[in-house]
mmCIF file of C-alpha atoms and ligand atoms in Angstrom:
data_model
loop_
_atom_site.group_PDB
_atom_site.id
_atom_site.type_symbol
_atom_site.label_atom_id
_atom_site.label_comp_id
_atom_site.label_asym_id
_atom_site.label_seq_id
_atom_site.Cartn_x
_atom_site.Cartn_y
_atom_site.Cartn_z
ATOM 1 C CA MET A 5 -10.395 219.477 19.488
ATOM 2 C CA LYS A 6 -11.686 221.894 21.440
ATOM 3 C CA ASP A 7 -15.680 222.450 21.194
ATOM 4 C CA ALA A 8 -15.738 225.674 19.252
ATOM 5 C CA ALA A 9 -13.231 224.415 16.275
ATOM 6 C CA LEU A 10 -15.451 221.450 16.222
ATOM 7 C CA LEU A 11 -18.437 222.808 16.091
ATOM 8 C CA ALA A 12 -16.957 225.220 13.458
ATOM 9 C CA GLY A 13 -15.157 222.299 11.196
ATOM 10 C CA VAL A 14 -18.272 220.441 10.851
ATOM 11 C CA THR A 15 -21.465 223.195 10.713
ATOM 12 C CA PRO A 16 -20.496 223.535 6.526
ATOM 13 C CA VAL A 17 -21.556 219.811 7.029
ATOM 14 C CA ALA A 18 -24.504 220.638 8.387
ATOM 15 C CA ALA A 19 -25.829 222.901 6.114
ATOM 16 C CA GLU A 20 -25.607 220.174 3.564
ATOM 17 C CA LEU A 21 -27.454 217.660 5.571
ATOM 18 C CA LEU A 22 -29.990 220.205 6.543
ATOM 19 C CA GLU A 23 -30.879 220.754 2.669
ATOM 20 C CA ARG A 24 -31.357 216.702 2.386
ATOM 21 C CA HIS A 25 -33.143 216.453 5.121
ATOM 22 C CA LEU A 26 -36.018 219.262 3.424
ATOM 23 C CA GLY A 27 -35.419 217.990 0.531
ATOM 24 C CA THR A 28 -36.406 214.533 2.209
ATOM 25 C CA ALA A 29 -38.274 214.509 4.586
ATOM 26 C CA LYS A 30 -42.364 214.320 3.473
ATOM 27 C CA GLU A 31 -44.655 216.439 4.565
ATOM 28 C CA TRP A 32 -47.943 214.825 6.900
ATOM 29 C CA PHE A 33 -50.471 215.572 8.545
ATOM 30 C CA PRO A 34 -51.637 214.223 12.428
ATOM 31 C CA HIS A 35 -55.385 214.133 11.605
ATOM 32 C CA GLU A 36 -55.789 212.470 8.685
ATOM 33 C CA MET A 37 -54.533 209.214 10.342
ATOM 34 C CA VAL A 38 -56.272 209.322 13.753
ATOM 35 C CA PRO A 39 -59.813 206.714 13.598
ATOM 36 C CA TRP A 40 -62.013 209.614 15.002
ATOM 37 C CA SER A 41 -64.778 207.299 14.490
ATOM 38 C CA ARG A 42 -63.983 205.295 17.095
ATOM 39 C CA GLY A 43 -63.557 208.572 19.070
ATOM 40 C CA ARG A 44 -66.297 209.700 22.450
ATOM 41 C CA ASP A 45 -66.431 211.997 24.934
ATOM 42 C CA PHE A 46 -65.098 211.765 28.620
ATOM 43 C CA ALA A 47 -66.864 212.113 31.752
ATOM 44 C CA GLU A 48 -64.558 213.304 34.259
ATOM 45 C CA GLY A 49 -62.507 211.447 36.817
ATOM 46 C CA GLU A 50 -63.575 208.489 34.584
ATOM 47 C CA ASP A 51 -61.040 205.686 35.268
ATOM 48 C CA PHE A 52 -59.129 203.833 32.319
ATOM 49 C CA ASP A 53 -61.039 200.822 31.662
ATOM 50 C CA PRO A 54 -58.098 198.449 29.900
ATOM 51 C CA ASN A 55 -60.862 196.517 27.943
ATOM 52 C CA GLU A 56 -62.215 199.104 25.766
ATOM 53 C CA ALA A 57 -58.577 198.851 23.384
ATOM 54 C CA LYS A 58 -57.399 195.317 23.607
ATOM 55 C CA LEU A 59 -53.421 195.678 23.162
ATOM 56 C CA PRO A 60 -50.580 193.701 24.717
ATOM 57 C CA ASP A 61 -49.811 195.390 28.651
ATOM 58 C CA ALA A 62 -45.878 195.685 26.581
ATOM 59 C CA ALA A 63 -47.438 198.235 24.211
ATOM 60 C CA ARG A 64 -49.498 199.434 26.892
ATOM 61 C CA SER A 65 -46.039 200.877 28.617
ATOM 62 C CA ALA A 66 -44.509 201.326 25.430
ATOM 63 C CA LEU A 67 -46.575 203.899 23.825
ATOM 64 C CA LEU A 68 -46.571 205.901 26.845
ATOM 65 C CA LEU A 69 -42.579 206.542 26.761
ATOM 66 C CA ASN A 70 -42.796 207.860 23.329
ATOM 67 C CA LEU A 71 -45.282 210.005 23.684
ATOM 68 C CA LEU A 72 -43.865 211.344 26.931
ATOM 69 C CA THR A 73 -40.471 211.352 25.636
ATOM 70 C CA GLU A 74 -41.996 213.242 22.349
ATOM 71 C CA ASP A 75 -43.446 215.006 24.606
ATOM 72 C CA ASN A 76 -40.597 216.177 26.790
ATOM 73 C CA LEU A 77 -39.370 218.312 24.163
ATOM 74 C CA PRO A 78 -38.675 221.480 25.238
ATOM 75 C CA HIS A 79 -35.593 220.421 27.674
ATOM 76 C CA TYR A 80 -34.356 218.325 24.043
ATOM 77 C CA PHE A 81 -35.032 222.058 22.324
ATOM 78 C CA ARG A 82 -32.616 223.645 24.590
ATOM 79 C CA ARG A 83 -29.725 221.660 25.453
ATOM 80 C CA ILE A 84 -29.608 221.447 21.749
ATOM 81 C CA ALA A 85 -30.221 225.006 21.335
ATOM 82 C CA GLY A 86 -26.952 225.166 24.518
ATOM 83 C CA ARG A 87 -25.076 223.391 22.774
ATOM 84 C CA PHE A 88 -25.325 223.679 18.842
ATOM 85 C CA GLY A 89 -25.492 227.261 19.660
ATOM 86 C CA ASP A 90 -29.055 229.718 17.178
ATOM 87 C CA ASP A 91 -26.508 230.419 14.465
ATOM 88 C CA ASP A 92 -27.356 229.243 10.915
ATOM 89 C CA PRO A 93 -28.050 226.185 10.012
ATOM 90 C CA TRP A 94 -27.960 225.143 13.722
ATOM 91 C CA GLY A 95 -30.875 227.347 14.344
ATOM 92 C CA VAL A 96 -32.699 226.524 11.182
ATOM 93 C CA TRP A 97 -32.263 222.550 11.761
ATOM 94 C CA ASN A 98 -33.391 222.234 15.185
ATOM 95 C CA LYS A 99 -36.675 224.749 15.096
ATOM 96 C CA ARG A 100 -37.925 222.616 12.177
ATOM 97 C CA TRP A 101 -36.650 219.976 13.958
ATOM 98 C CA THR A 102 -39.064 220.713 17.443
ATOM 99 C CA ALA A 103 -41.945 221.219 14.441
ATOM 100 C CA GLU A 104 -41.208 217.926 13.482
ATOM 101 C CA GLU A 105 -41.259 216.122 16.924
ATOM 102 C CA GLY A 106 -43.918 218.068 18.202
ATOM 103 C CA ARG A 107 -45.798 216.036 15.478
ATOM 104 C CA HIS A 108 -45.527 212.639 17.230
ATOM 105 C CA ALA A 109 -47.087 214.299 20.033
ATOM 106 C CA ILE A 110 -49.594 214.971 18.468
ATOM 107 C CA VAL A 111 -50.818 211.914 16.547
ATOM 108 C CA ILE A 112 -49.522 209.863 19.165
ATOM 109 C CA ARG A 113 -51.332 211.842 22.210
ATOM 110 C CA ASP A 114 -54.524 211.880 19.182
ATOM 111 C CA TYR A 115 -54.970 208.298 18.789
ATOM 112 C CA LEU A 116 -54.385 206.949 21.625
ATOM 113 C CA THR A 117 -57.624 209.560 23.040
ATOM 114 C CA VAL A 118 -59.389 208.281 20.643
ATOM 115 C CA THR A 119 -58.420 204.368 21.317
ATOM 116 C CA ARG A 120 -58.538 204.681 24.712
ATOM 117 C CA SER A 121 -55.562 202.216 23.996
ATOM 118 C CA ILE A 122 -53.722 203.535 27.482
ATOM 119 C CA ASP A 123 -54.149 204.921 31.407
ATOM 120 C CA LEU A 124 -54.751 209.445 30.232
ATOM 121 C CA ARG A 125 -55.287 210.135 33.304
ATOM 122 C CA GLU A 126 -51.538 208.061 34.085
ATOM 123 C CA LEU A 127 -50.055 210.328 31.358
ATOM 124 C CA GLU A 128 -51.340 213.188 32.189
ATOM 125 C CA ARG A 129 -50.088 213.185 35.712
ATOM 126 C CA ALA A 130 -46.586 211.576 34.835
ATOM 127 C CA ARG A 131 -46.350 214.568 31.612
ATOM 128 C CA MET A 132 -46.488 216.608 34.018
ATOM 129 C CA PHE A 133 -44.426 215.769 36.306
ATOM 130 C CA GLN A 134 -41.373 214.543 33.657
ATOM 131 C CA VAL A 135 -41.935 218.428 31.596
ATOM 132 C CA SER A 136 -41.776 220.054 34.930
ATOM 133 C CA THR A 137 -39.130 218.581 36.389
ATOM 134 C CA GLY A 138 -37.519 218.755 33.156
ATOM 135 C CA ILE A 139 -34.256 215.492 33.597
ATOM 136 C CA VAL A 140 -33.441 215.085 29.923
ATOM 137 C CA PRO A 141 -29.400 213.731 28.882
ATOM 138 C CA ASN A 142 -26.648 216.331 28.709
ATOM 139 C CA PRO A 143 -23.938 215.428 27.670
ATOM 140 C CA PRO A 144 -20.292 216.567 28.776
ATOM 141 C CA SER A 145 -18.925 217.848 24.978
ATOM 142 C CA LEU A 146 -20.355 218.726 21.748
ATOM 143 C CA ALA A 147 -18.205 215.782 20.758
ATOM 144 C CA ASP A 148 -19.937 213.263 23.287
ATOM 145 C CA GLY A 149 -23.628 215.292 22.247
ATOM 146 C CA LEU A 150 -22.947 214.476 18.391
ATOM 147 C CA VAL A 151 -22.819 210.713 19.377
ATOM 148 C CA TYR A 152 -25.082 210.694 22.103
ATOM 149 C CA VAL A 153 -28.238 212.145 19.467
ATOM 150 C CA THR A 154 -27.755 209.412 16.898
ATOM 151 C CA LEU A 155 -27.968 207.222 18.890
ATOM 152 C CA GLN A 156 -30.854 208.396 20.785
ATOM 153 C CA GLU A 157 -32.551 208.818 17.380
ATOM 154 C CA LEU A 158 -31.940 205.963 15.687
ATOM 155 C CA ALA A 159 -32.771 203.977 20.021
ATOM 156 C CA THR A 160 -36.081 205.839 18.777
ATOM 157 C CA ARG A 161 -37.455 204.594 15.252
ATOM 158 C CA ILE A 162 -36.469 200.492 16.362
ATOM 159 C CA ALA A 163 -39.042 201.489 19.844
ATOM 160 C CA HIS A 164 -41.622 203.298 17.444
ATOM 161 C CA ARG A 165 -41.117 200.826 14.121
ATOM 162 C CA ASN A 166 -41.382 197.942 17.380
ATOM 163 C CA THR A 167 -44.149 199.507 19.033
ATOM 164 C CA GLY A 168 -47.005 199.261 15.861
ATOM 165 C CA GLU A 169 -46.073 195.905 15.054
ATOM 166 C CA LEU A 170 -47.359 195.108 18.695
ATOM 167 C CA LEU A 171 -50.668 196.534 17.727
ATOM 168 C CA GLU A 172 -52.909 194.961 16.673
ATOM 169 C CA ASP A 173 -54.703 198.148 15.068
ATOM 170 C CA PRO A 174 -53.726 199.117 11.280
ATOM 171 C CA HIS A 175 -54.299 202.899 12.705
ATOM 172 C CA GLY A 176 -51.972 202.317 14.827
ATOM 173 C CA THR A 177 -49.396 200.824 13.190
ATOM 174 C CA ALA A 178 -49.538 203.015 10.364
ATOM 175 C CA ILE A 179 -49.144 206.154 12.703
ATOM 176 C CA MET A 180 -45.743 204.557 14.447
ATOM 177 C CA ARG A 181 -44.301 203.436 11.477
ATOM 178 C CA ARG A 182 -44.631 207.370 9.771
ATOM 179 C CA VAL A 183 -43.278 208.695 13.377
ATOM 180 C CA ALA A 184 -40.278 206.026 13.185
ATOM 181 C CA ALA A 185 -39.449 207.132 9.477
ATOM 182 C CA ASP A 186 -39.163 210.666 10.821
ATOM 183 C CA GLU A 187 -37.090 209.677 13.985
ATOM 184 C CA ASN A 188 -34.312 207.749 10.783
ATOM 185 C CA LEU A 189 -34.172 211.257 9.186
ATOM 186 C CA HIS A 190 -32.867 212.828 12.093
ATOM 187 C CA HIS A 191 -30.776 210.003 13.013
ATOM 188 C CA ILE A 192 -28.791 209.615 9.776
ATOM 189 C CA PHE A 193 -28.401 213.491 9.227
ATOM 190 C CA TYR A 194 -27.045 213.725 13.175
ATOM 191 C CA ARG A 195 -25.213 210.577 12.069
ATOM 192 C CA ASP A 196 -23.412 212.793 9.647
ATOM 193 C CA VAL A 197 -22.408 214.939 11.332
ATOM 194 C CA THR A 198 -21.555 212.728 13.146
ATOM 195 C CA SER A 199 -18.681 211.182 10.423
ATOM 196 C CA ALA A 200 -17.372 214.668 9.366
ATOM 197 C CA ALA A 201 -16.637 214.794 13.171
ATOM 198 C CA LEU A 202 -14.931 211.675 13.177
ATOM 199 C CA GLU A 203 -12.689 212.913 10.527
ATOM 200 C CA LEU A 204 -11.191 215.976 11.616
ATOM 201 C CA ASP A 205 -10.727 214.801 15.471
ATOM 202 C CA PRO A 206 -10.564 210.980 15.261
ATOM 203 C CA SER A 207 -9.010 210.526 19.062
ATOM 204 C CA GLY A 208 -11.940 212.812 20.807
ATOM 205 C CA MET A 209 -14.410 211.642 18.989
ATOM 206 C CA VAL A 210 -13.534 208.169 19.847
ATOM 207 C CA ALA A 211 -13.139 208.914 23.014
ATOM 208 C CA ALA A 212 -16.588 210.475 23.393
ATOM 209 C CA ILE A 213 -18.330 207.545 21.050
ATOM 210 C CA GLU A 214 -16.272 205.348 23.990
ATOM 211 C CA ARG A 215 -18.616 206.744 26.777
ATOM 212 C CA GLN A 216 -21.909 208.062 25.106
ATOM 213 C CA VAL A 217 -21.515 203.776 24.476
ATOM 214 C CA LYS A 218 -21.305 202.644 27.637
ATOM 215 C CA SER A 219 -23.721 205.514 29.681
ATOM 216 C CA PHE A 220 -26.518 205.460 26.943
ATOM 217 C CA GLU A 221 -29.821 204.929 28.320
ATOM 218 C CA MET A 222 -33.700 206.535 26.566
ATOM 219 C CA PRO A 223 -34.092 210.136 27.385
ATOM 220 C CA GLY A 224 -37.429 208.745 29.687
ATOM 221 C CA ALA A 225 -34.710 207.926 32.361
ATOM 222 C CA GLY A 226 -37.292 211.222 34.437
ATOM 223 C CA ILE A 227 -40.698 209.123 33.404
ATOM 224 C CA PRO A 228 -42.087 207.774 36.286
ATOM 225 C CA ASN A 229 -41.513 204.129 36.655
ATOM 226 C CA PHE A 230 -39.373 204.837 33.372
ATOM 227 C CA LYS A 231 -37.494 201.071 35.446
ATOM 228 C CA LYS A 232 -41.241 198.935 35.101
ATOM 229 C CA HIS A 233 -41.366 200.102 31.761
ATOM 230 C CA ALA A 234 -38.476 199.825 30.249
ATOM 231 C CA ARG A 235 -38.507 196.147 31.341
ATOM 232 C CA LEU A 236 -42.105 195.531 29.521
ATOM 233 C CA ILE A 237 -41.013 196.858 26.538
ATOM 234 C CA ALA A 238 -37.661 194.448 26.333
ATOM 235 C CA SER A 239 -39.726 191.825 27.549
ATOM 236 C CA ALA A 240 -41.608 192.553 23.973
ATOM 237 C CA GLY A 241 -38.972 193.324 22.129
ATOM 238 C CA VAL A 242 -40.092 196.936 21.379
ATOM 239 C CA TYR A 243 -35.882 197.429 23.165
ATOM 240 C CA ASP A 244 -33.626 195.796 24.810
ATOM 241 C CA PHE A 245 -30.554 194.024 24.730
ATOM 242 C CA ALA A 246 -29.881 192.775 21.218
ATOM 243 C CA SER A 247 -31.930 196.164 19.739
ATOM 244 C CA TYR A 248 -28.701 197.904 21.048
ATOM 245 C CA HIS A 249 -26.328 195.910 19.834
ATOM 246 C CA ASP A 250 -27.384 194.670 16.244
ATOM 247 C CA GLN A 251 -29.372 197.658 15.358
ATOM 248 C CA ILE A 252 -27.746 200.426 17.041
ATOM 249 C CA LEU A 253 -23.628 199.903 17.584
ATOM 250 C CA VAL A 254 -23.421 197.543 14.703
ATOM 251 C CA PRO A 255 -24.804 198.923 12.563
ATOM 252 C CA VAL A 256 -23.572 202.841 13.666
ATOM 253 C CA ILE A 257 -20.157 202.196 14.477
ATOM 254 C CA TYR A 258 -18.368 199.182 12.768
ATOM 255 C CA LYS A 259 -20.068 199.087 9.131
ATOM 256 C CA HIS A 260 -21.195 203.429 9.242
ATOM 257 C CA TRP A 261 -18.442 204.957 11.843
ATOM 258 C CA ARG A 262 -15.510 202.292 9.975
ATOM 259 C CA ILE A 263 -14.110 202.658 14.234
ATOM 260 C CA GLU A 264 -12.217 199.641 14.208
ATOM 261 C CA HIS A 265 -10.313 200.923 10.502
ATOM 262 C CA LEU A 266 -9.839 204.717 11.552
ATOM 263 C CA GLN A 267 -6.074 205.811 11.477
ATOM 264 C CA ASN A 268 -3.805 207.539 13.690
ATOM 265 C CA LEU A 269 -5.280 207.844 16.402
ATOM 266 C CA LYS A 270 -3.426 208.457 19.650
ATOM 267 C CA ALA A 271 -2.196 205.927 22.322
ATOM 268 C CA ALA A 272 -5.625 206.379 24.801
ATOM 269 C CA ALA A 273 -7.777 206.949 21.825
ATOM 270 C CA GLU A 274 -6.312 203.200 20.823
ATOM 271 C CA GLN A 275 -7.384 202.641 24.253
ATOM 272 C CA ALA A 276 -10.111 203.493 23.452
ATOM 273 C CA ARG A 277 -10.859 201.704 20.891
ATOM 274 C CA ASP A 278 -9.595 198.304 22.846
ATOM 275 C CA ARG A 279 -12.420 199.289 25.200
ATOM 276 C CA LEU A 280 -15.394 200.686 23.521
ATOM 277 C CA MET A 281 -15.068 197.409 21.088
ATOM 278 C CA GLN A 282 -14.859 195.072 23.867
ATOM 279 C CA HIS A 283 -18.101 196.470 25.324
ATOM 280 C CA ILE A 284 -19.703 195.986 22.480
ATOM 281 C CA GLU A 285 -18.922 192.571 22.708
ATOM 282 C CA ARG A 286 -20.493 193.151 26.206
ATOM 283 C CA VAL A 287 -23.405 194.323 24.509
ATOM 284 C CA ASN A 288 -23.448 191.392 22.469
ATOM 285 C CA GLN A 289 -23.147 188.378 24.630
ATOM 286 C CA LEU A 290 -26.274 190.400 27.820
ATOM 287 C CA ALA A 291 -27.871 190.612 24.662
ATOM 288 C CA VAL A 292 -27.727 186.425 24.636
ATOM 289 C CA ARG A 293 -28.500 185.661 27.421
ATOM 290 C CA MET A 294 -31.367 187.323 28.039
ATOM 291 C CA LYS A 295 -32.870 186.692 24.914
ATOM 292 C CA ALA A 296 -32.201 182.633 25.910
ATOM 293 C CA ARG A 297 -33.845 183.360 29.072
ATOM 294 C CA LEU A 298 -37.155 184.591 27.822
ATOM 295 C CA ALA A 299 -37.170 182.086 25.487
ATOM 296 C CA THR A 300 -37.548 179.999 28.473
ATOM 297 C CA ARG A 301 -40.635 181.725 29.025
ATOM 298 C CA PRO A 302 -44.355 181.822 28.499
ATOM 299 C CA ALA A 303 -45.610 184.617 25.892
ATOM 300 C CA PRO A 304 -46.511 187.971 28.118
ATOM 301 C CA ALA A 305 -50.681 188.406 28.208
ATOM 302 C CA HIS A 306 -53.241 190.151 26.579
HETATM 303 FE FE1 FE2 B 402 -40.204 212.019 17.794
HETATM 304 FE FE1 FE2 B 403 -36.298 212.646 16.120
#
């Protein structure tokens, strides 16, 4: 199915899901979650001192990646507007979503600044580089875009939530849980629009799911030292192959989209489904092997 027909087909469902989102999303205030009394002025050129806030290196990496991902918002807005357009309900959704994501960047940045949890000069330089470069995923069709954002919002929810659990600071944990709860609402919006798309064009959607599951990467790939940070956060279990398999692929693709039960697929889509299911099993095997390898290593140092 062509993008325009698919978009027209899912738009009434998106309008309902937007209403559901607006009715479910809770208002909250970043400034009420930040422990301001722990803050103090920075001197110009002041070096980062990791002893100011005790937290594992993996948590610092996770916080840096999580915040930089939120900071790249102008480019996601551009992509989403380009793919879904600015007409109702998509324009309303995209602008509302942008406002919510902006709140995530505000609360995480304020928290990190007040608690001196990461190197804020490194953060600012990385933000300048990232936003100036503007590298963000660009799925090749509407179907691919729907699948990508569904996976991405859920991956972000998992990463935020697990990052919060690594912090030995109830303020930090509460902030990351709050942000993760928003990401979940974003995820279910896209997941349910995609369910509607699967009904309209099961063969086209299965092909897109195969492509996106195989190529899925968190949107931070344009961040300096992304691979190093990603390895650290994987080793701490913040986001890894096991998260991808157990908390994303199985619940979304098998339980929710019920991929193995789809009827009336064209021959090419049947083959895509077989490859997809084989790929998911390979991710599972990789996750099991990685877990076994990590279990033999000493715990990461603080
Ligand atoms: Fe966010
Ligand atoms: Fe989100």
